[in-house]
Coordinates of C-alpha atoms in Angstrom, one line a residue:
M9 CA 16.4 1.6 14.1
R10 CA 14.7 2.0 10.7
T11 CA 11.3 3.1 9.7
R12 CA 9.7 2.3 6.4
S13 CA 11.4 4.3 3.7
G14 CA 8.3 4.4 1.5
L15 CA 4.6 4.7 2.0
V16 CA 3.0 1.3 2.4
L17 CA -0.2 0.8 0.5
A18 CA -2.1 -2.3 -0.1
P19 CA -1.3 -3.4 -3.7
F20 CA -3.9 -2.9 -6.4
F21 CA -3.8 -5.6 -9.1
F22 CA -5.0 -4.4 -12.4
L23 CA -5.3 -6.9 -15.3
L24 CA -5.5 -4.9 -18.5
V25 CA -6.3 -7.0 -21.4
A26 CA -6.0 -5.8 -25.0
C27 CA -9.0 -7.7 -26.4
G28 CA -8.2 -6.4 -29.8
G29 CA -5.1 -8.6 -30.1
G30 CA -1.5 -8.8 -29.1
A31 CA -2.0 -11.4 -26.4
A32 CA -1.0 -15.0 -27.1
Q33 CA -3.9 -17.3 -27.6
D34 CA -3.9 -21.1 -27.2
P35 CA -4.5 -22.7 -30.6
K36 CA -8.0 -24.2 -31.0
T37 CA -8.2 -27.9 -31.8
S38 CA -10.8 -29.8 -33.8
A39 CA -11.9 -31.4 -30.5
D40 CA -12.6 -27.9 -29.1
A41 CA -14.7 -27.0 -32.1
A42 CA -16.7 -30.2 -31.8
S43 CA -17.4 -29.6 -28.2
G44 CA -18.7 -26.1 -28.9
E45 CA -15.9 -24.3 -27.1
D46 CA -14.8 -22.4 -30.3
K47 CA -17.3 -19.6 -29.9
A48 CA -17.4 -16.6 -32.2
R49 CA -15.4 -13.7 -30.9
P50 CA -17.6 -10.6 -30.3
A51 CA -17.0 -7.9 -32.8
E52 CA -16.7 -5.3 -30.1
C53 CA -13.7 -6.8 -28.4
E54 CA -11.2 -4.5 -30.1
A55 CA -13.1 -1.3 -29.0
V56 CA -13.4 -2.5 -25.4
G57 CA -9.7 -3.5 -25.4
K58 CA -8.6 0.0 -26.4
H59 CA -10.4 1.4 -23.3
L60 CA -8.6 -1.0 -21.1
V61 CA -5.3 -0.2 -22.7
A62 CA -6.0 3.5 -22.1
L63 CA -6.3 2.7 -18.4
E64 CA -2.9 1.1 -18.4
D65 CA -1.3 4.0 -20.5
R66 CA -2.6 6.8 -18.3
P67 CA -0.1 9.3 -16.9
K68 CA 1.2 8.0 -13.6
G69 CA 0.9 10.3 -10.5
K70 CA 3.9 11.8 -8.8
G71 CA 3.8 10.2 -5.4
P72 CA 1.2 8.0 -3.7
A73 CA -1.4 10.8 -3.2
D74 CA -1.2 12.0 -6.8
E75 CA -1.2 8.4 -8.1
M76 CA -4.4 7.7 -6.1
R77 CA -6.1 10.6 -7.7
S78 CA -4.8 9.5 -11.2
L79 CA -6.2 6.0 -10.6
T80 CA -9.5 7.5 -9.4
G81 CA -10.0 9.5 -12.6
A82 CA -8.8 6.7 -14.8
F83 CA -11.3 4.2 -13.4
L84 CA -14.2 6.7 -13.6
R85 CA -13.3 7.6 -17.2
L86 CA -13.2 3.9 -18.0
A87 CA -16.6 3.3 -16.6
D88 CA -18.0 6.2 -18.6
D89 CA -16.3 5.1 -21.8
L90 CA -17.6 1.6 -21.5
K91 CA -21.1 2.7 -20.8
K92 CA -21.0 4.8 -24.0
E93 CA -19.6 2.0 -26.2
P94 CA -22.2 0.6 -28.6
I95 CA -22.3 -3.2 -28.1
A96 CA -24.8 -5.4 -30.0
T97 CA -23.7 -8.8 -28.9
P98 CA -26.1 -9.6 -26.0
D99 CA -24.0 -11.7 -23.6
F100 CA -20.9 -9.5 -24.3
K101 CA -23.0 -6.4 -23.7
E102 CA -23.9 -7.7 -20.3
A103 CA -20.3 -8.6 -19.4
V104 CA -19.1 -5.1 -20.4
A105 CA -21.9 -3.5 -18.4
E106 CA -20.8 -5.4 -15.3
L107 CA -17.2 -4.4 -15.9
A108 CA -18.3 -0.7 -16.3
A109 CA -20.3 -0.9 -13.1
Q110 CA -17.3 -2.4 -11.2
A111 CA -14.9 0.2 -12.6
E112 CA -17.2 2.9 -11.4
S113 CA -17.6 1.3 -7.9
F114 CA -13.8 0.8 -7.6
G115 CA -13.1 4.4 -8.8
N116 CA -15.5 5.8 -6.2
Q117 CA -13.9 3.7 -3.5
L118 CA -10.4 5.0 -4.5
K119 CA -11.8 8.5 -4.4
S120 CA -12.8 8.0 -0.8
M121 CA -9.2 6.9 -0.1
G122 CA -7.8 10.3 -1.1
P123 CA -7.8 11.9 2.4
I124 CA -6.4 8.7 3.9
V125 CA -3.5 8.6 1.5
D126 CA -2.9 12.3 2.2
E127 CA -2.7 11.7 5.9
M128 CA -0.4 8.6 5.4
E129 CA 2.0 10.9 3.5
Q130 CA 2.0 13.4 6.3
I131 CA 2.7 10.6 8.9
K132 CA 5.5 9.3 6.7
G133 CA 7.1 12.7 6.9
Q134 CA 6.6 12.7 10.7
L135 CA 8.2 9.3 11.1
S136 CA 11.1 10.4 8.9
A137 CA 11.7 13.4 11.2
W138 CA 11.2 11.2 14.2
E139 CA 13.9 8.8 13.0
K140 CA 16.4 11.7 12.7
K141 CA 15.5 12.9 16.1
V142 CA 16.0 9.5 17.7
T143 CA 19.4 9.2 15.9
S144 CA 20.4 12.6 17.1
T145 CA 19.6 11.9 20.8
A146 CA 21.3 8.5 20.5
N147 CA 24.5 10.2 19.2
A148 CA 24.2 12.6 22.0
F149 CA 23.9 9.7 24.5
D150 CA 27.0 8.1 23.0
A151 CA 28.9 11.4 23.3
T152 CA 27.9 11.7 27.0
C153 CA 28.9 8.1 27.7
N154 CA 32.3 8.6 26.1
N155 CA 33.1 11.0 28.9
G156 CA 31.0 9.3 31.6
P157 CA 31.3 6.2 33.9
Q158 CA 32.3 3.4 31.6
A159 CA 30.9 0.5 33.7
E160 CA 27.5 2.1 33.9
C161 CA 27.4 3.1 30.2
E162 CA 28.5 -0.4 29.1
A163 CA 25.7 -1.9 31.2
L164 CA 23.2 0.5 29.6
G165 CA 24.6 -0.3 26.2
V166 CA 23.7 -4.0 26.6
E167 CA 20.1 -3.0 27.5
L168 CA 19.9 -0.5 24.6
Q169 CA 20.7 -3.3 22.1
K170 CA 17.3 -4.7 22.9
V171 CA 15.6 -1.8 21.1
P172 CA 12.9 -3.1 18.7
R173 CA 13.8 -3.4 15.0
I174 CA 11.2 -1.4 13.1
E175 CA 10.5 -3.0 9.7
G176 CA 7.5 -4.2 7.8
E177 CA 3.8 -3.2 8.0
K178 CA 3.0 -4.1 11.6
F179 CA 3.0 -0.5 12.9
A180 CA 0.7 -1.2 15.8
E181 CA 2.9 -4.0 17.0
H182 CA 6.0 -1.8 16.5
A183 CA 4.4 0.9 18.7
A184 CA 3.6 -1.6 21.4
A185 CA 7.2 -3.0 21.3
I186 CA 8.7 0.5 21.6
E187 CA 6.5 1.2 24.6
K188 CA 7.5 -2.0 26.2
F189 CA 11.2 -1.3 25.6
I190 CA 10.9 2.3 27.0
A191 CA 9.1 1.0 30.1
A192 CA 11.9 -1.5 30.7
M193 CA 14.6 1.1 30.2
E194 CA 12.9 3.6 32.6
K195 CA 13.1 1.0 35.4
L196 CA 16.9 1.0 35.3
Q197 CA 18.8 2.8 38.0
V198 CA 21.2 5.3 36.5
K199 CA 23.5 7.0 39.0
D200 CA 25.4 9.5 36.8
A201 CA 23.2 12.6 36.4
K202 CA 24.4 13.5 32.9
V203 CA 24.0 10.0 31.6
K204 CA 20.5 9.8 33.1
S205 CA 19.5 13.1 31.5
S206 CA 20.8 12.0 28.1
L207 CA 19.1 8.6 28.4
T208 CA 15.8 10.3 29.4
A209 CA 16.1 12.6 26.3
M210 CA 16.7 9.6 24.0
L211 CA 13.7 7.6 25.4
G212 CA 11.5 10.7 25.2
A213 CA 12.4 11.1 21.5
L214 CA 11.7 7.4 21.0
K215 CA 8.3 7.7 22.6
E216 CA 7.3 10.4 20.2
G217 CA 7.1 7.8 17.4
V218 CA 4.3 5.7 19.1
P219 CA 1.2 7.9 18.3
P220 CA 2.0 8.3 14.6
M221 CA 2.7 4.6 14.2
R222 CA -0.6 3.7 15.8
R223 CA -2.4 6.1 13.6
F224 CA -0.6 4.8 10.5
A225 CA -1.7 1.3 11.4
V226 CA -5.3 2.4 11.4
L227 CA -5.0 4.2 8.1
L228 CA -3.2 1.3 6.5
A229 CA -6.1 -1.0 7.5
E230 CA -8.5 1.5 5.9
S231 CA -6.5 1.6 2.7
K232 CA -6.7 -2.2 2.4
K233 CA -10.5 -2.1 2.4
V234 CA -10.5 -1.4 -1.3
D235 CA -8.6 -4.6 -2.1
P236 CA -11.8 -6.7 -2.6
A237 CA -13.1 -4.2 -5.1
G238 CA -9.8 -4.4 -7.0
E239 CA -10.0 -8.2 -7.1
E240 CA -13.6 -8.1 -8.3
F241 CA -12.6 -5.7 -11.1
K242 CA -9.9 -8.1 -12.1
A243 CA -12.4 -10.9 -12.2
K244 CA -14.7 -8.8 -14.5
V245 CA -11.8 -8.1 -16.8
N246 CA -10.9 -11.8 -16.9
H247 CA -14.5 -12.6 -17.9
V248 CA -14.5 -10.1 -20.8
A249 CA -11.0 -11.4 -21.8
A250 CA -12.2 -15.0 -21.9
M251 CA -15.2 -14.0 -24.1
C252 CA -12.7 -12.3 -26.5
G253 CA -10.6 -15.4 -26.8
V254 CA -7.7 -14.0 -24.7
K255 CA -6.4 -16.2 -22.0
P256 CA -7.0 -14.4 -18.6
E257 CA -3.9 -13.7 -16.5
E258 CA -3.8 -15.1 -12.9

């Protein structure tokens, strides 16, 4: 049985565009110019681009909780820096103001995720200890069966092979599958007292993983609520990038 080896977080996608240059740009054609698509590049693109690069170059956090706090500070600083940037070009000023507002909103949402990420880290530790305990009781069961009634142990071994495989992010489903498996195993008639005691201990250890898995599922769903804000931030960056003549990334 395997639990997730790393903390699962909803992915945040950050498109950081260096408006000041460095990104490949599609060459303009005479037809583009004639159609009016070859618009003047705002003079403030380079300054705005430097702030976005600073977001990318920020010191990364050590672990998920620290990284969340690093991201929070970085987005709130970006919002503040963009608000202070003097921009004269009217439409570009509006676009950057919208970007600053979204960066601030996203930063505040990330800030609210701090306690959630902390608890997820704690549960990850609990599940790691749980996995070790289950493995220990399984080894003890094997040792008991090595000196127990072979026919009964072999029959139990067939049933134990049906233990759910714990992988992926569906923690609530994993918890339900474990409970179903335990219920089925508890219905089996085990005659040998030592084998029965060892099996009960193993199933008891397995059951201990159900509550933290269910809680982790709730927290994981909460963490994903910031995804729309992240996507909106990316859209705002793409808009600014397009105005600076830089091809937005998908």
